[in-house]
Tab-separated table of N, CA and C in Angstrom:
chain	number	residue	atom	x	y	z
N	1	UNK	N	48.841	-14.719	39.212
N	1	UNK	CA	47.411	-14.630	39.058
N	1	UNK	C	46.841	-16.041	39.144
N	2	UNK	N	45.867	-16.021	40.158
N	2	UNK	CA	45.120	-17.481	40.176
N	2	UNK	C	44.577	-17.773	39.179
N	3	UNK	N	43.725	-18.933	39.012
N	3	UNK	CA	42.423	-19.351	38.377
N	3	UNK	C	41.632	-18.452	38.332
N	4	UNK	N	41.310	-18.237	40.247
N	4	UNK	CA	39.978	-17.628	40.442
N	4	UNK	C	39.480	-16.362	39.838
N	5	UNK	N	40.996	-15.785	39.515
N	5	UNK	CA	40.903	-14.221	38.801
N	5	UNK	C	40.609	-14.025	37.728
N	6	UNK	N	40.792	-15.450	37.131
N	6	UNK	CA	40.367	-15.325	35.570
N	6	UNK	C	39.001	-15.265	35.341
N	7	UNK	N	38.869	-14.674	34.338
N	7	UNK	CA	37.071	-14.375	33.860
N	7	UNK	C	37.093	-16.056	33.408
N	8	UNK	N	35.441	-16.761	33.667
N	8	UNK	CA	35.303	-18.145	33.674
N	8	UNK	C	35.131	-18.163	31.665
N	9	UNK	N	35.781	-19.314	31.676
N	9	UNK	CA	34.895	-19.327	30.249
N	9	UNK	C	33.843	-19.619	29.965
N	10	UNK	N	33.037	-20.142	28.711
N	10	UNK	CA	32.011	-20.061	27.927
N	10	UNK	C	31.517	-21.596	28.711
N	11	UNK	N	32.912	-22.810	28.445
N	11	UNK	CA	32.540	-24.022	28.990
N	11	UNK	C	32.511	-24.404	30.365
N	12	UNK	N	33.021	-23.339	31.182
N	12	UNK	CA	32.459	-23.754	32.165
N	12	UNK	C	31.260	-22.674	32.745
N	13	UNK	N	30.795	-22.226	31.821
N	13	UNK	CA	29.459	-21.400	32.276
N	13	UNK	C	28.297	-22.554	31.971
N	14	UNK	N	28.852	-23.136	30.584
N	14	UNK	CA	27.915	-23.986	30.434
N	14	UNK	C	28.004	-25.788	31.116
N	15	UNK	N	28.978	-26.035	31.643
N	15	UNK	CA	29.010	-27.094	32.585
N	15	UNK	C	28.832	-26.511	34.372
N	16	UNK	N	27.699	-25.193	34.293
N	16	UNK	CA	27.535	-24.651	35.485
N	16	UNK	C	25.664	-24.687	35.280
N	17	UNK	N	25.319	-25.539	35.512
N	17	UNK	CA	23.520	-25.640	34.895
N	17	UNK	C	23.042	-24.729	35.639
N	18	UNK	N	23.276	-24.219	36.965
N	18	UNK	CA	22.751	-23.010	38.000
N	18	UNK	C	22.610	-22.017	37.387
N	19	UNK	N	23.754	-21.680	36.201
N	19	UNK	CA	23.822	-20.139	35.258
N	19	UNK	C	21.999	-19.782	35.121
N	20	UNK	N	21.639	-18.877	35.889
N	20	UNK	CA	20.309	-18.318	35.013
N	20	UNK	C	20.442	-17.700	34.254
N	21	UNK	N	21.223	-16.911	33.517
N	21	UNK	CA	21.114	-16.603	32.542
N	21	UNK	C	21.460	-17.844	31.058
N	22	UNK	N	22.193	-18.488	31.370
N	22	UNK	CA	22.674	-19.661	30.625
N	22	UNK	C	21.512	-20.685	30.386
N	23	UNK	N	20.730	-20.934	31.591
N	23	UNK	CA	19.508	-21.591	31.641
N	23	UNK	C	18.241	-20.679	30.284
N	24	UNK	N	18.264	-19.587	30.503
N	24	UNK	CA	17.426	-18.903	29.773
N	24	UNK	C	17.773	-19.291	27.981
N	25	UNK	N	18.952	-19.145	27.981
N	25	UNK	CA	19.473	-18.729	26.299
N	25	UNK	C	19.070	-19.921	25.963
N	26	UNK	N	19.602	-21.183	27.168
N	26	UNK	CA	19.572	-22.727	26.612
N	26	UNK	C	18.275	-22.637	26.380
N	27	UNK	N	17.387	-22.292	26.954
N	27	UNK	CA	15.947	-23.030	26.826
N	27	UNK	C	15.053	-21.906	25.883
N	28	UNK	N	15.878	-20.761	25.452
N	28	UNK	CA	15.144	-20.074	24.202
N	28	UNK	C	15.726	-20.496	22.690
N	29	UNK	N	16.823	-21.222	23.109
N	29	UNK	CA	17.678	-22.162	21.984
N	29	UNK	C	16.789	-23.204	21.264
N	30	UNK	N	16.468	-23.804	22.768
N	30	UNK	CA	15.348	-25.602	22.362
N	30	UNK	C	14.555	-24.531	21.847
N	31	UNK	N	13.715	-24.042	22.269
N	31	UNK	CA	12.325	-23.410	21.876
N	31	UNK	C	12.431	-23.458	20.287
N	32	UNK	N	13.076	-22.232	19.751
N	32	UNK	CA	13.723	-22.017	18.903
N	32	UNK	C	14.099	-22.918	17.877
N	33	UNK	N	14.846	-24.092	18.087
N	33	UNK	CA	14.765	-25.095	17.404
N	33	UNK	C	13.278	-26.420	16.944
N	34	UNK	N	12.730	-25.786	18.040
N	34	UNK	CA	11.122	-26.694	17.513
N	34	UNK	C	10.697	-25.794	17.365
N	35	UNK	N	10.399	-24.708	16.973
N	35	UNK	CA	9.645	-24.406	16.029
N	35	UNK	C	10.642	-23.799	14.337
N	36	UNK	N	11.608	-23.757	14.390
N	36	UNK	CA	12.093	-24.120	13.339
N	36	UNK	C	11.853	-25.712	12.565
N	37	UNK	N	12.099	-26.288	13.508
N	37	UNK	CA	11.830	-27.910	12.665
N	37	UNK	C	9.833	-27.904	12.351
N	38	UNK	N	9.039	-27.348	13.214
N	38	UNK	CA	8.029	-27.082	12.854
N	38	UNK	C	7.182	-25.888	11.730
N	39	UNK	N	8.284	-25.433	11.442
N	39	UNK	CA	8.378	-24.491	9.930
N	39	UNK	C	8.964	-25.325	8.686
N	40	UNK	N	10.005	-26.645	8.508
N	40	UNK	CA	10.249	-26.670	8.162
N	40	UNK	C	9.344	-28.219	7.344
N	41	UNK	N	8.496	-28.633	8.447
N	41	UNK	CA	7.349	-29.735	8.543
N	41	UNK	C	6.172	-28.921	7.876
N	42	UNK	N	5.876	-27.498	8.466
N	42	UNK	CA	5.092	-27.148	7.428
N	42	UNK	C	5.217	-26.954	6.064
N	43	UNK	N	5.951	-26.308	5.870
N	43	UNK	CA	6.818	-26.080	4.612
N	43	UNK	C	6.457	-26.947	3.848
N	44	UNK	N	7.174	-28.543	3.806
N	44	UNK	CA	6.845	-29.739	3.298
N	44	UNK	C	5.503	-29.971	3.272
N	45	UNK	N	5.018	-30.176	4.526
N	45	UNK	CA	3.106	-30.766	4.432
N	45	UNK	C	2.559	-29.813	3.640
N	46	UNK	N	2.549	-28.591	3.617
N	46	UNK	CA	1.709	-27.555	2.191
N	46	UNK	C	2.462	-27.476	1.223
N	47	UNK	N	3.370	-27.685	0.664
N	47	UNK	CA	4.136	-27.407	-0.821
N	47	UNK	C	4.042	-29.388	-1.187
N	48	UNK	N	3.817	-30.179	-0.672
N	48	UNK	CA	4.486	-31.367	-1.105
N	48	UNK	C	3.162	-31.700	-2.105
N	49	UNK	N	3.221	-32.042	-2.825
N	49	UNK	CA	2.124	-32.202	-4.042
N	49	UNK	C	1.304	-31.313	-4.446
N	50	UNK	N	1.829	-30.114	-4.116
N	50	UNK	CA	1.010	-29.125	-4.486
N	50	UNK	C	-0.103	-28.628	-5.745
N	51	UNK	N	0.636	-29.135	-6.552
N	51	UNK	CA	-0.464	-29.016	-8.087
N	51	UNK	C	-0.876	-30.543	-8.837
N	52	UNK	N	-0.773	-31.602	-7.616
N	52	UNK	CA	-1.599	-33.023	-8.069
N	52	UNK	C	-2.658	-33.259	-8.471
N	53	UNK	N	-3.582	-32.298	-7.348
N	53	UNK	CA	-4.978	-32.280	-7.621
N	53	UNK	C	-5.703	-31.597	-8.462
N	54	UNK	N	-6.643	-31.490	-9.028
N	54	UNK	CA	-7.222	-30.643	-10.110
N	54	UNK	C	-7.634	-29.358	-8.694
N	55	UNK	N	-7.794	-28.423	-9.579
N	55	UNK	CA	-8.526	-27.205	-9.372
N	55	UNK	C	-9.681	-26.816	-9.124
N	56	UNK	N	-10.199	-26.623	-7.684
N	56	UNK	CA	-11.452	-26.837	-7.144
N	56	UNK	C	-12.253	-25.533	-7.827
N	57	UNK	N	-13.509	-25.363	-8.277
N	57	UNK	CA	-14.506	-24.537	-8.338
N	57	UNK	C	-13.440	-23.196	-8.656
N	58	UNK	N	-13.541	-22.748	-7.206
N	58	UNK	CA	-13.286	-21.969	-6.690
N	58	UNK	C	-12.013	-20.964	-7.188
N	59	UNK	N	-11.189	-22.468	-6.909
N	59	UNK	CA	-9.605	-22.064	-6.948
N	59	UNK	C	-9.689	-21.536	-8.416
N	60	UNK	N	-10.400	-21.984	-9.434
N	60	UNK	CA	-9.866	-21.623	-10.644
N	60	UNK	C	-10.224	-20.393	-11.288
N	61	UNK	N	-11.210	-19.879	-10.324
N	61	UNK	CA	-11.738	-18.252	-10.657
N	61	UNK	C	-10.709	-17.680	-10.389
N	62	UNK	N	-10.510	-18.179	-8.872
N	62	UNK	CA	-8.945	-16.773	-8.497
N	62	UNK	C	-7.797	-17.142	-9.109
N	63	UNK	N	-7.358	-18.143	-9.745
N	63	UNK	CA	-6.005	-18.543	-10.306
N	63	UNK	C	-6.502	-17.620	-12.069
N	64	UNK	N	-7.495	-17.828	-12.311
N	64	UNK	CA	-8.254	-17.276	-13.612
N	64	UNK	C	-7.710	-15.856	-13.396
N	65	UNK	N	-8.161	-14.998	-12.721
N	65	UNK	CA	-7.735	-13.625	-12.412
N	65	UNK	C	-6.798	-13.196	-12.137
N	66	UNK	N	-5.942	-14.287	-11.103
N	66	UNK	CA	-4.536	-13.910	-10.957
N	66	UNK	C	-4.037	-13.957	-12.264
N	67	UNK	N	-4.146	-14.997	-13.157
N	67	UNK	CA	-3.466	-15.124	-14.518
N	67	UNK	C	-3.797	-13.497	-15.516
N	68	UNK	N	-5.220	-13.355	-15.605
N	68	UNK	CA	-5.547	-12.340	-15.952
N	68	UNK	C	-4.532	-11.129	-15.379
N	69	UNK	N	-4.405	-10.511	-14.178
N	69	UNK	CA	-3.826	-9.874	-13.780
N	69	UNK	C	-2.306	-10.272	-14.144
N	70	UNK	N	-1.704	-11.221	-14.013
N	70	UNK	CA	-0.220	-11.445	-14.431
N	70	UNK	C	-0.072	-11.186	-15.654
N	71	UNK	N	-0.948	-11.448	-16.887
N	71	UNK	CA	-0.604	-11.195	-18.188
N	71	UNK	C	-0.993	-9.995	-18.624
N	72	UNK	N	-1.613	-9.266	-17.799
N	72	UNK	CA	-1.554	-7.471	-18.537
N	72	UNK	C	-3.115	-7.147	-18.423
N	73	UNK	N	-3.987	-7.932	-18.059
N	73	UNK	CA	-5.456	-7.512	-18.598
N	73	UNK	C	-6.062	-6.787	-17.548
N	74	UNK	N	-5.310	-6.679	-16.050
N	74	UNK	CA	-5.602	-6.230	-14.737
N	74	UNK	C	-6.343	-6.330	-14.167
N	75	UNK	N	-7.146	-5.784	-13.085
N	75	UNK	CA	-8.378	-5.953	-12.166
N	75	UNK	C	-9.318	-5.042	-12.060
N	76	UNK	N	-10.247	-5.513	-12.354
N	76	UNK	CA	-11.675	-5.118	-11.617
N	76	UNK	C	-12.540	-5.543	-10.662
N	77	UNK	N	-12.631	-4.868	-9.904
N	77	UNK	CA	-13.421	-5.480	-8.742
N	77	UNK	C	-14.461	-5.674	-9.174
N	78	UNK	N	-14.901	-7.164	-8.496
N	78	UNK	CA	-16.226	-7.630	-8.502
N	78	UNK	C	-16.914	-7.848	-7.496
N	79	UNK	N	-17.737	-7.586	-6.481
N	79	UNK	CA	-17.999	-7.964	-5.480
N	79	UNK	C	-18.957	-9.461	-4.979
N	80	UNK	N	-19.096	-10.408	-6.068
N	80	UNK	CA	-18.969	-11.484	-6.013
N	80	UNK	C	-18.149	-12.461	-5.632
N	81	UNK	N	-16.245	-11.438	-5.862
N	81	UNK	CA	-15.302	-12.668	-5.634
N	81	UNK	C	-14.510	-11.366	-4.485
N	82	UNK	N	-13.298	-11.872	-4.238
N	82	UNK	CA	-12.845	-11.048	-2.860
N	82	UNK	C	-11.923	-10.131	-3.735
N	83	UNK	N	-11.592	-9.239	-2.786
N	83	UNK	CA	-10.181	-8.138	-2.900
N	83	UNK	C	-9.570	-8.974	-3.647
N	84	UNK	N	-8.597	-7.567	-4.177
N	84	UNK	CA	-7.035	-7.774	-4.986
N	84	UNK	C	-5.847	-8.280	-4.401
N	85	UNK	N	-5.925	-8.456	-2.987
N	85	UNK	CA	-4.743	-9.273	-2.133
N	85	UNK	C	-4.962	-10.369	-3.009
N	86	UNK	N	-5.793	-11.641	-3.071
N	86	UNK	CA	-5.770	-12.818	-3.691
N	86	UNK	C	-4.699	-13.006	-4.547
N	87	UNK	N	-5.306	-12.019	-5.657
N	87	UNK	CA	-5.064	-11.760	-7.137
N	87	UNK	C	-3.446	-11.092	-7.514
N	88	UNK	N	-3.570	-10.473	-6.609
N	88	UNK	CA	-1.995	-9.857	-6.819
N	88	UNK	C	-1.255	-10.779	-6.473
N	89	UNK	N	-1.046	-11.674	-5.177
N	89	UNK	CA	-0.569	-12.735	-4.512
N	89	UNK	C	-0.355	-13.709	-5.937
N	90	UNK	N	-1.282	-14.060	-6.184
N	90	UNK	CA	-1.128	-15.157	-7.246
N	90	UNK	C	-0.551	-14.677	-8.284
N	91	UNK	N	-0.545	-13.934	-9.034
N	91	UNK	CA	-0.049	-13.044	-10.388
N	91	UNK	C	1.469	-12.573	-9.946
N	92	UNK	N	1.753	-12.369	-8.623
N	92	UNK	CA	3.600	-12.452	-7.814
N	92	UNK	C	4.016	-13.910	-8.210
N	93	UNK	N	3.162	-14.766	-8.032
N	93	UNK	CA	3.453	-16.067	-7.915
N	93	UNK	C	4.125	-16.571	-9.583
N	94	UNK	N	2.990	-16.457	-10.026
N	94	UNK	CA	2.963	-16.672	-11.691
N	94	UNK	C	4.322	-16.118	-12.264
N	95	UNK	N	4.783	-15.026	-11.987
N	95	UNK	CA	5.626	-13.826	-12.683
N	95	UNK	C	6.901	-14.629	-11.993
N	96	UNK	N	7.225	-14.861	-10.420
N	96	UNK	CA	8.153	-15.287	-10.115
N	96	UNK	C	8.198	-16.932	-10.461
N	97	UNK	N	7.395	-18.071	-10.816
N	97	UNK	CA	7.895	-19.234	-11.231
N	97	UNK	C	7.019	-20.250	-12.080
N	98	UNK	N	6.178	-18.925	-12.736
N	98	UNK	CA	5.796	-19.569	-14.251
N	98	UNK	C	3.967	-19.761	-13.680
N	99	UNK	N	3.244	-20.096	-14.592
N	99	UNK	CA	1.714	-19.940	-14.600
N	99	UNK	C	1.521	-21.782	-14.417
N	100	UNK	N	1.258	-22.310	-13.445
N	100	UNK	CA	0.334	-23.496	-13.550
N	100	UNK	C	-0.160	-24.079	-12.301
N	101	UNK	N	-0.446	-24.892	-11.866
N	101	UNK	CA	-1.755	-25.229	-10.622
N	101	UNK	C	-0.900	-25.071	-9.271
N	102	UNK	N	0.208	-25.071	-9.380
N	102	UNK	CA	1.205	-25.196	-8.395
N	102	UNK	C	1.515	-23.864	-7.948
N	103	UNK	N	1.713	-23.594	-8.932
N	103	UNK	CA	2.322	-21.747	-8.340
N	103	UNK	C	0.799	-20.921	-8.020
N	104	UNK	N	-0.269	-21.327	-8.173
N	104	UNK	CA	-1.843	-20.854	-8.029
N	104	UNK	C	-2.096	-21.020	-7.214
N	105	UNK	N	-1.480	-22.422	-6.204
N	105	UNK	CA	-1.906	-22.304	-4.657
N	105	UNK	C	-0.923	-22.020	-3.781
N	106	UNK	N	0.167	-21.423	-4.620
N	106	UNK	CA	1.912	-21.534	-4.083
N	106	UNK	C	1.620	-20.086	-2.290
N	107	UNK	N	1.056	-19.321	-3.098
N	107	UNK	CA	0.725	-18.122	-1.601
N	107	UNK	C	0.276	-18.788	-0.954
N	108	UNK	N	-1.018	-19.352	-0.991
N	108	UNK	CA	-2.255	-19.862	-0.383
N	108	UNK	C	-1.134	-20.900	1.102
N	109	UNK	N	-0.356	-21.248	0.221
N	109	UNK	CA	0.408	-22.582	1.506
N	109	UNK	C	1.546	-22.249	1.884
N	110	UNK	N	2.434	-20.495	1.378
N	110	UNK	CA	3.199	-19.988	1.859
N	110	UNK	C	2.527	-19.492	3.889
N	111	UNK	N	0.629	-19.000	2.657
N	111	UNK	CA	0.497	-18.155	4.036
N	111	UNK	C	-0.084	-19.530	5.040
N	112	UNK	N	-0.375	-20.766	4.624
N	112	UNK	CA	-1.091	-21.521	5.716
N	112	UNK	C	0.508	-22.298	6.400
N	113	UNK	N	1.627	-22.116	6.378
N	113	UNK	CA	2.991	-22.571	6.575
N	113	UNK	C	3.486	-21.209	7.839
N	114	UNK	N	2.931	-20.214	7.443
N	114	UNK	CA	3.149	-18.925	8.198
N	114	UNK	C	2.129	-19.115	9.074
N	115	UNK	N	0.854	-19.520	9.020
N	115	UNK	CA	-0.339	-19.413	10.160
N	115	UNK	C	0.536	-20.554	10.900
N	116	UNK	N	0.915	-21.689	10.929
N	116	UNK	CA	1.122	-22.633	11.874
N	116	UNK	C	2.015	-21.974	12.793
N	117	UNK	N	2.832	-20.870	12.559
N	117	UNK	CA	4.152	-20.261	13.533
N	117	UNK	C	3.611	-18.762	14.093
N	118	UNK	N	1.948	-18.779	14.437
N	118	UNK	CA	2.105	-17.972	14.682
N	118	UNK	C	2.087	-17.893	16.441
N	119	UNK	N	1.603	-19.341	16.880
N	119	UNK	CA	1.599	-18.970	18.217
N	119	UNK	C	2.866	-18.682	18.846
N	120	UNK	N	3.926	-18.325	18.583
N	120	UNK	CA	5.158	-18.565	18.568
N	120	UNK	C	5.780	-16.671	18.894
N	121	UNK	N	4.391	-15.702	18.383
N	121	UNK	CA	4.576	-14.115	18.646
N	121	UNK	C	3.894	-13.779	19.914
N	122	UNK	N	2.717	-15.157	20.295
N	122	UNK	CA	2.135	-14.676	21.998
N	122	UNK	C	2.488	-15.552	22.805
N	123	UNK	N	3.470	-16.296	22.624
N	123	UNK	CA	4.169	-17.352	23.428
N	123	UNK	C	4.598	-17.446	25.276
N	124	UNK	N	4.801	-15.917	25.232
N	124	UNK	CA	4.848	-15.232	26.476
N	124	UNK	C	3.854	-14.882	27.236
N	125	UNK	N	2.640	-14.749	26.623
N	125	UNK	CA	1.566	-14.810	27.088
N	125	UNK	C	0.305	-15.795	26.870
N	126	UNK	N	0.250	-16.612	26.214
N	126	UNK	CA	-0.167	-17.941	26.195
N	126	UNK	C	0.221	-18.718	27.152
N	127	UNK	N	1.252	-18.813	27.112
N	127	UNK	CA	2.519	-20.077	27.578
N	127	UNK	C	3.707	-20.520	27.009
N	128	UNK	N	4.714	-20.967	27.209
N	128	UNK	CA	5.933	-21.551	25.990
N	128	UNK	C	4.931	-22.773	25.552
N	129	UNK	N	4.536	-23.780	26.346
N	129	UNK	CA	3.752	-24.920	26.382
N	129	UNK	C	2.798	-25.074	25.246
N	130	UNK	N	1.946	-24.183	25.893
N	130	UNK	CA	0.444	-24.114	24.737
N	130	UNK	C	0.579	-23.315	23.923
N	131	UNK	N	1.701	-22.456	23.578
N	131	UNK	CA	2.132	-22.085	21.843
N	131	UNK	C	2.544	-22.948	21.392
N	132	UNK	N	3.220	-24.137	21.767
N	132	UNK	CA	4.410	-25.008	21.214
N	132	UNK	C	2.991	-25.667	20.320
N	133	UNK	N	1.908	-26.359	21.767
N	133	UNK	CA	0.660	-27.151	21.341
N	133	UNK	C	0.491	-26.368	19.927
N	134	UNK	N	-0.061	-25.108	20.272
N	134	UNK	CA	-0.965	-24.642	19.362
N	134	UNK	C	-0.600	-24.846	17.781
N	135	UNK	N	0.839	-23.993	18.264
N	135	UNK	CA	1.634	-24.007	16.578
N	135	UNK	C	1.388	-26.029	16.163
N	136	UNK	N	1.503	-26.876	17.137
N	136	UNK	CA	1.886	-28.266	16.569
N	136	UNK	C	0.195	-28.438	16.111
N	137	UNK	N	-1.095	-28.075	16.757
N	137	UNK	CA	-2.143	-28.542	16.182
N	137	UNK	C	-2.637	-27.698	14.993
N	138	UNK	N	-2.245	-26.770	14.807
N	138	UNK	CA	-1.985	-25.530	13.217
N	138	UNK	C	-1.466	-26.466	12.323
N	139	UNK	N	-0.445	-27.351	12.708
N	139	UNK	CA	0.468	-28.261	11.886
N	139	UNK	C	-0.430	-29.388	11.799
N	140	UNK	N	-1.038	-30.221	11.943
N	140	UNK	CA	-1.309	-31.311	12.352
N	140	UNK	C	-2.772	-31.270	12.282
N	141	UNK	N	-3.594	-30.521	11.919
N	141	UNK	CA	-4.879	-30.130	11.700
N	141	UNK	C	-5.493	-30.433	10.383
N	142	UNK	N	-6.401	-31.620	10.101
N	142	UNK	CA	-6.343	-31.543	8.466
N	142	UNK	C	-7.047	-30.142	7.967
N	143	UNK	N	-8.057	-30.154	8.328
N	143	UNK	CA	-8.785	-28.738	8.333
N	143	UNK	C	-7.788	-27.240	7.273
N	144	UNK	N	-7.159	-27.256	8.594
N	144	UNK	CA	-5.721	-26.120	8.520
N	144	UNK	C	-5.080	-26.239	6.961
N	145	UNK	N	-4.558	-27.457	7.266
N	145	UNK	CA	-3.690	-28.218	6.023
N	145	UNK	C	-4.725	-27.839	4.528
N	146	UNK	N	-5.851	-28.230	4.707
N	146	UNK	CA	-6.407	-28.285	3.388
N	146	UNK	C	-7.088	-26.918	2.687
N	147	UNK	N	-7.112	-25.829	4.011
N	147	UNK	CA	-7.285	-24.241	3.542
N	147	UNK	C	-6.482	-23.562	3.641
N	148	UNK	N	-5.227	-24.496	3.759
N	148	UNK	CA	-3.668	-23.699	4.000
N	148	UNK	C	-3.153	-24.247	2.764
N	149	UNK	N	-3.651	-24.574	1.681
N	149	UNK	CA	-3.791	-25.040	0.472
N	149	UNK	C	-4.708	-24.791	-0.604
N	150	UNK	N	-5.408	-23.892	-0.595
N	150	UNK	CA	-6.611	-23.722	-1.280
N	150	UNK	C	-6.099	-22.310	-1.019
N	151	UNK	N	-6.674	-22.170	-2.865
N	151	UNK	CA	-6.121	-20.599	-3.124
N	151	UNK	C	-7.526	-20.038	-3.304
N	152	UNK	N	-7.902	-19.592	-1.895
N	152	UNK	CA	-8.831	-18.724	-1.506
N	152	UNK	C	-8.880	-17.645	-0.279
N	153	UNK	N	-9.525	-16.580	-0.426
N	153	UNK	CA	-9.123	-16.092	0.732
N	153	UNK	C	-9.119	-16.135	2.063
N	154	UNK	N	-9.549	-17.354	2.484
N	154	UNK	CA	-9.503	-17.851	4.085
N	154	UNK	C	-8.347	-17.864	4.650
N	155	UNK	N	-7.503	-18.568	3.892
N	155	UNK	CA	-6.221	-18.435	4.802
N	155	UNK	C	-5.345	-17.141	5.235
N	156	UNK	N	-5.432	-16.151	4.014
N	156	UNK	CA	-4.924	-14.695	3.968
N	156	UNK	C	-5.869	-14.335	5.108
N	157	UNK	N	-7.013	-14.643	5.549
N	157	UNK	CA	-7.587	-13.512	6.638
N	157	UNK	C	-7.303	-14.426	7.513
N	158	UNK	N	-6.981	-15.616	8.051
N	158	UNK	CA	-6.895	-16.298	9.050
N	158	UNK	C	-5.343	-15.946	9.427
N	159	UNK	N	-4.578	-15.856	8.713
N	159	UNK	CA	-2.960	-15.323	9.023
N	159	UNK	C	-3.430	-13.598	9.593
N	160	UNK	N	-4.082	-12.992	8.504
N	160	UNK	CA	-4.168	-11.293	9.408
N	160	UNK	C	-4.708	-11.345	10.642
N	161	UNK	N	-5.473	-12.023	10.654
N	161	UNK	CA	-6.312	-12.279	11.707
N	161	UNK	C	-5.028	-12.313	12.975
N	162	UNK	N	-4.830	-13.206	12.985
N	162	UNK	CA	-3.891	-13.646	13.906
N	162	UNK	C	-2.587	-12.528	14.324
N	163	UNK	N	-2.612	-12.445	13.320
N	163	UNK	CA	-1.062	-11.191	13.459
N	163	UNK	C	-1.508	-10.041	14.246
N	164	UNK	N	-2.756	-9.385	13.494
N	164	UNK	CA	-3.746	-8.531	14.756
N	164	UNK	C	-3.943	-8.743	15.611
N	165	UNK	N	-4.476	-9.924	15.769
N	165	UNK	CA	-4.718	-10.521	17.282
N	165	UNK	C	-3.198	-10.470	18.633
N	166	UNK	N	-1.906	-11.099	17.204
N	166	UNK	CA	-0.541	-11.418	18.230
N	166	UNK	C	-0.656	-9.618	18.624
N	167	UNK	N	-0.617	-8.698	17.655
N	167	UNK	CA	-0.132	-7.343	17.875
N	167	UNK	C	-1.085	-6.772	19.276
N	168	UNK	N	-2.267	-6.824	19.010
N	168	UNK	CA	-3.230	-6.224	20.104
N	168	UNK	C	-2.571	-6.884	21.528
N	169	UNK	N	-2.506	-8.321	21.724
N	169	UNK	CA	-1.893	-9.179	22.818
N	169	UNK	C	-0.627	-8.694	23.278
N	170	UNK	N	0.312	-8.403	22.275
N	170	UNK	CA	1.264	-7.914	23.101
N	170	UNK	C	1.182	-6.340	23.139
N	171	UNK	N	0.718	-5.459	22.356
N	171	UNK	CA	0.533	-4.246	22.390
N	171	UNK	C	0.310	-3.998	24.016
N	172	UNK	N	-1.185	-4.731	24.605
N	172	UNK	CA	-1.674	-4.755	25.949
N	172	UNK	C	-1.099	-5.253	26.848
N	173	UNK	N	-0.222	-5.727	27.156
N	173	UNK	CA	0.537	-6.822	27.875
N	173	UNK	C	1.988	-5.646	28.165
């Protein structure tokens, strides 16, 4: 039995750069790896000092209620302040790693860490390119950064938002 009969291996599929299929995996590999390292940049940029700053206005009504809701006193809607997504979110938070300014905006920068990866579900129809952009200016946006930190409900509808949006895009496509 020759060489030629043998099934090729793995290394020389991959010291064969012509492989299109090999070309594909490689270059859904890279992909793949930047935006992992760009999950892992978000991650850091919204959790890294997370409870330094005092508690804006705002934040401390819904951290107020989430607490309320975490310690037994529950919810009532008010239609002054938003839905029970907030509130439940934060009161998960509290229950899983204790009540203080940190764990109050802890969702708020789970979900603005999740908005930066989302161009990454219409990638195929965007572009590989201008998802890569997009997800990096999601990252890199102070804007983003500072309501991807703030425990209010902007960021929770700016993540649904988007997920609807990825679903409808590829739904149609």
């Amino acid at each position: 039995m020759s060489s030629l009969d043998l099934p090729r291996s793995q290394a020389a599929i991959a010291a064969d750069s012509t492989h299109p299929r090999l070309a594909q995996v490689w270059s859904l590999r890279v992909e793949q790896v930047i935006y992992l390292g760009l999950a892992v940049i978000a991650l850091l940029a919204h959790l890294w000092g997370l409870g330094d700053r005092a508690l804006h206005h705002d934040e401390t009504l819904h951290a107020a209620y989430s607490w309320y809701l975490f310690s037994g006193r529950g919810y009532m809607h008010d239609p002054l302040l938003h839905g029970p997504l907030l509130y439940n979110i934060g009161a998960l938070a509290y229950w899983i790693f204790g009540d203080n300014d940190a764990t109050a905006r802890l969702g708020a920068a789970l979900a603005g860490s999740a908005l930066t990866l989302t161009p990454y579900l219409i990638r195929r129809e965007l572009g590989r390119l201008a998802a890569l952009l997009a997800a990096l200016y999601l990252l890199i946006s102070p804007v983003f950064l500072y309501y991807g930190r703030f425990i209010r409900h902007d960021i929770y509808s700016l993540l649904c938002e988007m997920l609807v949006f990825a679903a409808i895009v590829r739904y149609t496509s």
